[in-house]
């Protein structure tokens, strides 16, 4: 029987604390009406100051490993997709590995590809599995963007939430698994989404802190315009590569950045919204965690069934974008 790399288990975790649009009305000049109409977001989960983001990644990973019917000791490679890691050095992966108590000295690395990080990491994991070098690759999307959010900037602070998602990629049978993928990027748009200070170009200083340069900045409407076209383009290419058409798609699980972007994508792909998994209203944009969070929800409520054709599609800082077509 044909075996190909696929997602054998999915997990997710979000912080307990809920921040509603009404809460944000008390922080900045905004309204529940504006946020809901422009983004589809009603609330998001935000880490408390004393909570460690890595714990979310560990919880999501545990759930994904269990769902795959495996134990942490079975994992032989870890990729953590994140925009803002636990520490600049050594990133997030060692902390997840420590928390999972994986006794083996498995290789790991952090992957920075904006909100597309989870899709990029899945493709790399699938290639590692295909090559035969590794059997069970754990992919974690871990994001605590609240720690880099300017709570005085209404144009960004309403958009993001914290969370983590994970997937175990291994060879699976029954003609299931990852059928095709298309990853892409446009470096000329690097300045659309940025954290200016704290890296080596502009190291942290009193001045950078005073000028609020450690916070995320975004040219929202420019990102918006590119996002729909980019996700549609890579979805169409991946579908063609898999020799499938839009009529074969059972589910689209898009990166949850803005409900209007998701609706426009569905329209462009000519896919009814009933086939699109959306949970942005409760979690906002959790970046690399958004796709596994939505996937897990569709599994838990019974929408996603074995054998169905699923499209994962994302875009993000870099700018990066990409889509994966798989048979669940
Ligand atoms: O994962 C990738 C990450 N990024 C994204 O996905 C972001 C993609 N972009 C978006 O989702 C949308 O562009 C936003 C939701 C960020 C903004 O929506 P928009 O329809 O593009 O609004 P806009 O930026 O054109 O702003 C319209 C108005 C402005 O006022 P003026 O200049 O027209 O008077 C903003 O100042 O809305 C104002 N505004 C707000 N008003 C109330 C911006 N943020 C807010 C706010 N509350 N929170």
Short mmCIF file of C-alpha atoms and ligand atoms in Angstrom, two decimals:
data_model
loop_
_atom_site.label_atom_id
_atom_site.label_comp_id
_atom_site.label_asym_id
_atom_site.label_seq_id
_atom_site.Cartn_x
_atom_site.Cartn_y
_atom_site.Cartn_z
CA UNK A 1 0.00 0.00 0.00
CA UNK A 2 1.23 3.48 -0.86
CA UNK A 3 2.61 5.38 2.13
CA UNK A 4 3.32 9.09 2.04
CA UNK A 5 4.10 11.76 4.67
CA UNK A 6 0.99 13.16 6.28
CA UNK A 7 -0.34 14.65 9.47
CA UNK A 8 -0.79 11.79 11.94
CA UNK A 9 -1.77 13.94 14.91
CA UNK A 10 -2.81 17.51 15.69
CA UNK A 11 -2.84 19.41 18.97
CA UNK A 12 -3.38 22.92 20.19
CA UNK A 13 -3.33 25.05 23.32
CA UNK A 14 -4.39 28.59 24.17
CA UNK A 15 -4.02 30.66 27.32
CA UNK A 16 -7.00 30.82 29.68
CA UNK A 17 -7.23 34.61 29.81
CA UNK A 18 -9.76 36.06 27.38
CA UNK A 19 -9.43 39.63 26.13
CA UNK A 20 -12.64 40.82 24.50
CA UNK A 21 -13.22 43.71 22.14
CA UNK A 22 -14.98 45.46 25.03
CA UNK A 23 -11.77 45.13 27.08
CA UNK A 24 -9.83 46.75 24.22
CA UNK A 25 -12.29 49.64 24.11
CA UNK A 26 -10.89 50.58 27.53
CA UNK A 27 -7.29 50.57 26.27
CA UNK A 28 -7.42 52.35 22.90
CA UNK A 29 -9.87 54.37 20.84
CA UNK A 30 -11.68 51.51 19.15
CA UNK A 31 -15.05 49.79 19.23
CA UNK A 32 -16.38 46.27 19.20
CA UNK A 33 -18.32 47.30 16.10
CA UNK A 34 -15.18 48.38 14.19
CA UNK A 35 -13.14 45.33 15.16
CA UNK A 36 -15.94 42.87 14.38
CA UNK A 37 -16.84 44.49 11.07
CA UNK A 38 -13.26 44.96 9.83
CA UNK A 39 -11.71 41.74 11.09
CA UNK A 40 -14.34 39.28 12.34
CA UNK A 41 -12.54 39.11 15.71
CA UNK A 42 -14.61 39.18 18.91
CA UNK A 43 -12.06 38.01 21.45
CA UNK A 44 -8.56 36.63 21.74
CA UNK A 45 -6.52 34.68 24.32
CA UNK A 46 -3.60 36.54 25.90
CA UNK A 47 -0.88 35.15 28.15
CA UNK A 48 -0.59 36.58 31.63
CA UNK A 49 2.77 38.18 32.47
CA UNK A 50 3.81 35.21 34.62
CA UNK A 51 2.90 32.54 32.04
CA UNK A 52 5.58 30.96 29.87
CA UNK A 53 4.73 30.70 26.15
CA UNK A 54 6.74 27.47 25.85
CA UNK A 55 4.16 25.75 28.06
CA UNK A 56 1.58 26.30 25.34
CA UNK A 57 3.89 24.74 22.77
CA UNK A 58 4.53 21.78 25.06
CA UNK A 59 0.79 21.24 25.70
CA UNK A 60 -0.03 21.43 21.97
CA UNK A 61 2.83 19.04 21.17
CA UNK A 62 1.70 16.53 23.80
CA UNK A 63 -1.82 16.50 22.38
CA UNK A 64 -0.54 16.03 18.80
CA UNK A 65 1.79 13.18 19.84
CA UNK A 66 -1.01 11.44 21.73
CA UNK A 67 -3.40 11.93 18.82
CA UNK A 68 -0.83 10.26 16.57
CA UNK A 69 -0.76 7.30 18.97
CA UNK A 70 2.87 7.97 19.85
CA UNK A 71 4.98 8.88 22.87
CA UNK A 72 7.35 11.87 23.12
CA UNK A 73 10.25 9.41 22.92
CA UNK A 74 9.09 8.43 19.42
CA UNK A 75 9.73 11.93 18.04
CA UNK A 76 13.02 12.21 16.18
CA UNK A 77 13.01 15.78 14.87
CA UNK A 78 11.42 19.03 16.05
CA UNK A 79 10.74 22.19 14.06
CA UNK A 80 9.25 25.15 15.92
CA UNK A 81 7.72 27.78 13.67
CA UNK A 82 7.54 31.13 15.43
CA UNK A 83 8.00 34.84 14.82
CA UNK A 84 9.12 35.67 18.34
CA UNK A 85 11.00 32.94 20.12
CA UNK A 86 11.31 32.19 23.85
CA UNK A 87 14.75 33.81 23.82
CA UNK A 88 16.68 35.36 20.93
CA UNK A 89 19.27 32.67 21.64
CA UNK A 90 18.65 29.70 21.79
CA UNK A 91 15.14 30.14 20.36
CA UNK A 92 12.09 28.10 21.43
CA UNK A 93 12.80 24.52 20.36
CA UNK A 94 15.07 23.48 23.27
CA UNK A 95 12.40 24.55 25.76
CA UNK A 96 9.74 22.48 24.02
CA UNK A 97 12.09 19.51 23.91
CA UNK A 98 12.86 19.90 27.61
CA UNK A 99 9.18 20.11 28.49
CA UNK A 100 8.35 16.99 26.49
CA UNK A 101 11.17 15.15 28.29
CA UNK A 102 12.34 13.60 25.06
CA UNK A 103 15.19 11.51 26.31
CA UNK A 104 16.95 11.22 22.94
CA UNK A 105 19.26 13.91 21.58
CA UNK A 106 17.02 14.78 18.68
CA UNK A 107 17.84 17.61 16.27
CA UNK A 108 15.65 20.70 16.44
CA UNK A 109 15.53 24.21 15.06
CA UNK A 110 13.33 27.31 15.04
CA UNK A 111 11.91 28.44 11.73
CA UNK A 112 11.02 32.08 11.06
CA UNK A 113 8.73 32.50 8.07
CA UNK A 114 6.11 34.87 9.47
CA UNK A 115 2.60 33.52 9.79
CA UNK A 116 3.39 31.06 6.98
CA UNK A 117 5.83 29.32 9.33
CA UNK A 118 3.57 26.37 10.08
CA UNK A 119 2.98 25.66 6.37
CA UNK A 120 6.70 25.99 5.60
CA UNK A 121 7.55 23.69 8.53
CA UNK A 122 5.02 21.06 7.42
CA UNK A 123 6.59 20.93 3.96
CA UNK A 124 10.10 20.61 5.41
CA UNK A 125 8.89 17.93 7.82
CA UNK A 126 7.28 16.02 4.94
CA UNK A 127 10.54 16.16 2.97
CA UNK A 128 12.53 14.93 5.99
CA UNK A 129 10.12 12.01 6.32
CA UNK A 130 10.10 11.33 2.56
CA UNK A 131 13.88 11.15 2.49
CA UNK A 132 13.75 8.33 5.00
CA UNK A 133 16.11 10.17 7.37
CA UNK A 134 13.48 10.73 10.07
CA UNK A 135 10.33 8.86 10.98
CA UNK A 136 8.28 11.14 13.24
CA UNK A 137 8.80 14.87 12.83
CA UNK A 138 7.05 17.17 15.29
CA UNK A 139 6.05 20.60 13.99
CA UNK A 140 5.03 23.23 16.54
CA UNK A 141 3.59 26.65 15.74
CA UNK A 142 4.10 28.73 18.87
CA UNK A 143 3.18 32.39 19.09
CA UNK A 144 3.08 34.90 21.92
CA UNK A 145 2.76 38.07 19.89
CA UNK A 146 1.09 39.82 22.83
CA UNK A 147 4.58 40.22 24.24
CA UNK A 148 5.48 42.34 21.19
CA UNK A 149 2.18 44.15 20.89
CA UNK A 150 1.97 47.90 21.38
CA UNK A 151 -1.14 48.20 23.53
CA UNK A 152 -1.31 51.88 22.60
CA UNK A 153 -1.53 51.17 18.85
CA UNK A 154 -5.13 50.45 17.87
CA UNK A 155 -4.15 49.46 14.35
CA UNK A 156 -2.31 46.34 15.58
CA UNK A 157 -3.32 45.55 19.17
CA UNK A 158 -6.82 44.40 18.23
CA UNK A 159 -5.55 41.85 15.71
CA UNK A 160 -3.42 39.29 17.48
CA UNK A 161 -3.82 36.52 20.04
CA UNK A 162 -1.52 33.99 21.70
CA UNK A 163 -1.64 30.27 21.09
CA UNK A 164 0.14 27.15 19.95
CA UNK A 165 -0.59 24.32 17.57
CA UNK A 166 1.31 21.18 16.69
CA UNK A 167 1.33 18.35 14.20
CA UNK A 168 3.16 15.05 13.96
CA UNK A 169 4.28 14.32 10.41
CA UNK A 170 5.03 10.72 9.54
CA UNK A 171 4.32 8.24 6.76
CA UNK A 172 0.65 7.31 6.69
CA UNK A 173 -1.22 4.80 4.58
CA UNK A 174 -4.43 4.58 2.60
CA UNK A 175 -3.51 7.11 -0.10
CA UNK A 176 -3.68 9.79 2.58
CA UNK A 177 -1.10 12.46 3.40
CA UNK A 178 0.44 15.50 1.75
CA UNK A 179 -0.28 15.43 -1.98
CA UNK A 180 1.31 18.68 -3.10
CA UNK A 181 2.62 22.00 -1.89
CA UNK A 182 3.62 25.40 -3.19
CA UNK A 183 5.76 27.70 -1.05
CA UNK A 184 6.67 31.22 -2.13
CA UNK A 185 7.93 34.59 -0.90
CA UNK A 186 8.35 38.19 -2.02
CA UNK A 187 11.34 39.77 -0.28
CA UNK A 188 10.60 43.23 -1.74
CA UNK A 189 7.71 43.44 0.74
CA UNK A 190 9.87 42.75 3.82
CA UNK A 191 8.91 46.06 5.44
CA UNK A 192 5.14 45.44 5.55
CA UNK A 193 5.34 43.59 8.89
CA UNK A 194 8.24 44.26 11.22
CA UNK A 195 9.67 44.50 14.69
CA UNK A 196 12.37 47.12 14.16
CA UNK A 197 14.52 46.78 17.24
CA UNK A 198 16.00 44.02 19.34
CA UNK A 199 17.75 42.28 16.46
CA UNK A 200 21.33 42.79 15.28
CA UNK A 201 20.46 45.58 12.82
CA UNK A 202 19.09 47.74 15.62
CA UNK A 203 20.07 46.24 18.96
CA UNK A 204 18.06 47.02 22.07
CA UNK A 205 18.90 50.34 23.70
CA UNK A 206 17.22 52.83 25.98
CA UNK A 207 16.36 54.85 22.89
CA UNK A 208 14.74 51.93 21.01
CA UNK A 209 12.60 51.18 24.03
CA UNK A 210 11.59 54.82 24.47
CA UNK A 211 10.66 54.98 20.80
CA UNK A 212 8.57 51.80 21.11
CA UNK A 213 10.62 50.13 18.38
CA UNK A 214 10.34 46.69 19.98
CA UNK A 215 6.71 46.42 19.05
CA UNK A 216 5.18 44.87 15.97
CA UNK A 217 4.36 47.32 13.18
CA UNK A 218 2.29 46.58 10.15
CA UNK A 219 1.14 48.22 6.95
CA UNK A 220 -2.23 46.49 7.34
CA UNK A 221 -4.02 47.46 4.17
CA UNK A 222 -0.97 46.66 1.96
CA UNK A 223 -0.74 43.22 3.58
CA UNK A 224 -4.46 42.78 3.07
CA UNK A 225 -4.23 43.47 -0.67
CA UNK A 226 -1.43 40.97 -1.25
CA UNK A 227 -2.72 38.23 1.01
CA UNK A 228 -5.74 37.10 -0.98
CA UNK A 229 -3.88 36.96 -4.29
CA UNK A 230 -0.90 35.15 -2.75
CA UNK A 231 -2.92 32.45 -1.01
CA UNK A 232 -5.10 31.92 -4.08
CA UNK A 233 -2.09 31.65 -6.39
CA UNK A 234 -0.27 29.04 -4.31
CA UNK A 235 -3.50 27.10 -3.70
CA UNK A 236 -4.17 26.89 -7.43
CA UNK A 237 -0.58 25.80 -8.12
CA UNK A 238 -0.64 23.14 -5.40
CA UNK A 239 -4.02 21.86 -6.61
CA UNK A 240 -2.71 21.59 -10.19
CA UNK A 241 0.37 19.75 -8.93
CA UNK A 242 -1.91 17.29 -7.12
CA UNK A 243 -3.99 16.97 -10.30
CA UNK A 244 -7.07 18.13 -8.45
CA UNK A 245 -9.55 20.91 -9.10
CA UNK A 246 -11.45 23.28 -6.83
CA UNK A 247 -14.39 20.85 -7.00
CA UNK A 248 -12.29 18.22 -5.20
CA UNK A 249 -11.72 20.45 -2.15
CA UNK A 250 -13.63 19.41 0.96
CA UNK A 251 -12.06 21.93 3.35
CA UNK A 252 -9.94 25.05 3.18
CA UNK A 253 -8.11 25.77 6.43
CA UNK A 254 -6.64 29.23 5.92
CA UNK A 255 -4.39 31.28 8.16
CA UNK A 256 -6.78 33.24 10.38
CA UNK A 257 -5.66 36.85 9.91
CA UNK A 258 -8.89 38.60 9.00
CA UNK A 259 -12.35 37.23 8.22
CA UNK A 260 -12.58 39.55 5.22
CA UNK A 261 -9.34 38.11 3.79
CA UNK A 262 -10.70 34.59 4.27
CA UNK A 263 -14.02 35.44 2.61
CA UNK A 264 -12.24 37.12 -0.30
CA UNK A 265 -10.00 34.05 -0.69
CA UNK A 266 -13.01 31.73 -0.79
CA UNK A 267 -14.65 33.95 -3.39
CA UNK A 268 -11.51 34.04 -5.50
CA UNK A 269 -11.14 30.25 -5.34
CA UNK A 270 -14.89 29.92 -5.95
CA UNK A 271 -15.30 27.76 -2.84
CA UNK A 272 -18.44 28.15 -0.66
CA UNK A 273 -17.76 29.49 2.85
CA UNK A 274 -19.35 26.30 4.25
CA UNK A 275 -16.13 24.55 3.21
CA UNK A 276 -13.85 27.04 4.95
CA UNK A 277 -12.81 26.56 8.58
CA UNK A 278 -12.96 29.88 10.43
CA UNK A 279 -12.43 30.44 14.16
CA UNK A 280 -10.85 33.90 14.08
CA UNK A 281 -13.76 35.32 16.10
CA UNK A 282 -12.48 33.54 19.24
CA UNK A 283 -8.71 33.55 18.82
CA UNK A 284 -7.82 36.48 16.51
CA UNK A 285 -4.61 36.07 14.53
CA UNK A 286 -2.41 33.54 16.32
CA UNK A 287 0.11 33.54 13.47
CA UNK A 288 1.90 30.18 13.15
CA UNK A 289 -0.63 28.59 15.51
CA UNK A 290 -3.75 29.56 13.59
CA UNK A 291 -3.91 26.68 11.09
CA UNK A 292 -3.39 23.85 13.60
CA UNK A 293 -5.87 25.56 15.97
CA UNK A 294 -8.50 25.57 13.22
CA UNK A 295 -7.63 22.04 12.09
CA UNK A 296 -7.99 20.66 15.61
CA UNK A 297 -11.34 22.36 16.00
CA UNK A 298 -12.63 20.87 12.73
CA UNK A 299 -11.48 17.44 13.92
CA UNK A 300 -13.05 17.79 17.35
CA UNK A 301 -16.44 18.85 16.04
CA UNK A 302 -16.45 16.07 13.45
CA UNK A 303 -16.36 18.23 10.32
CA UNK A 304 -13.03 16.89 9.09
CA UNK A 305 -13.27 13.22 8.11
CA UNK A 306 -10.68 10.71 6.86
CA UNK A 307 -10.18 10.74 3.10
CA UNK A 308 -11.24 14.36 2.63
CA UNK A 309 -9.19 16.80 0.58
CA UNK A 310 -7.89 19.70 2.65
CA UNK A 311 -6.09 22.88 1.58
CA UNK A 312 -3.90 24.70 4.11
CA UNK A 313 -2.95 28.21 3.03
CA UNK A 314 -1.09 31.06 4.72
CA UNK A 315 0.76 34.34 4.25
CA UNK A 316 2.83 36.44 6.59
CA UNK A 317 5.85 38.61 7.33
CA UNK A 318 8.71 38.39 4.90
CA UNK A 319 6.47 38.33 3.01
CA UNK A 320 6.06 34.60 2.79
CA UNK A 321 3.13 32.59 1.55
CA UNK A 322 2.23 29.06 0.62
CA UNK A 323 -0.34 26.31 0.38
CA UNK A 324 -0.45 22.58 0.98
CA UNK A 325 -2.98 20.10 -0.40
CA UNK A 326 -3.49 16.91 1.55
CA UNK A 327 -5.82 13.99 1.86
CA UNK A 328 -6.82 13.70 5.53
O1 LIG B 1 -0.87 37.40 9.46
C1 LIG B 1 -0.60 38.51 8.69
C2 LIG B 1 -0.73 39.70 9.56
N1 LIG B 1 -1.44 40.81 9.08
C3 LIG B 1 -2.67 40.87 8.60
O2 LIG B 1 -3.28 39.91 8.28
C4 LIG B 1 -3.29 42.19 8.44
C5 LIG B 1 -4.05 42.34 7.19
N2 LIG B 1 -4.77 43.59 7.22
C6 LIG B 1 -5.94 43.76 7.85
O3 LIG B 1 -6.47 42.83 8.44
C7 LIG B 1 -6.62 45.10 7.73
O4 LIG B 1 -5.89 45.91 6.85
C8 LIG B 1 -6.76 45.81 9.10
C9 LIG B 1 -7.80 45.11 9.93
C10 LIG B 1 -5.44 45.87 9.82
C11 LIG B 1 -7.27 47.23 8.88
O5 LIG B 1 -8.46 47.23 8.15
P1 LIG B 1 -8.64 48.22 6.92
O6 LIG B 1 -10.01 48.03 6.43
O7 LIG B 1 -7.51 47.96 5.97
O8 LIG B 1 -8.54 49.63 7.61
P2 LIG B 1 -7.47 50.79 7.36
O9 LIG B 1 -6.11 50.37 7.83
O10 LIG B 1 -7.60 51.27 5.95
O11 LIG B 1 -8.01 51.88 8.35
C12 LIG B 1 -9.28 52.48 8.18
C13 LIG B 1 -9.53 53.43 9.34
C14 LIG B 1 -8.37 54.37 9.61
O12 LIG B 1 -8.90 55.63 9.91
P3 LIG B 1 -8.90 56.82 8.83
O13 LIG B 1 -7.46 57.04 8.49
O14 LIG B 1 -9.70 56.27 7.68
O15 LIG B 1 -9.55 57.93 9.56
C15 LIG B 1 -7.71 53.79 10.82
O16 LIG B 1 -7.07 54.78 11.61
O17 LIG B 1 -9.72 52.69 10.54
C16 LIG B 1 -8.90 53.24 11.56
N3 LIG B 1 -8.55 52.19 12.49
C17 LIG B 1 -9.31 51.86 13.56
N4 LIG B 1 -10.47 52.39 14.01
C18 LIG B 1 -10.99 51.83 15.13
C19 LIG B 1 -7.48 51.34 12.47
N5 LIG B 1 -7.54 50.50 13.49
C20 LIG B 1 -8.67 50.80 14.18
C21 LIG B 1 -9.26 50.28 15.34
N6 LIG B 1 -10.42 50.81 15.77
N7 LIG B 1 -8.73 49.26 16.03
#
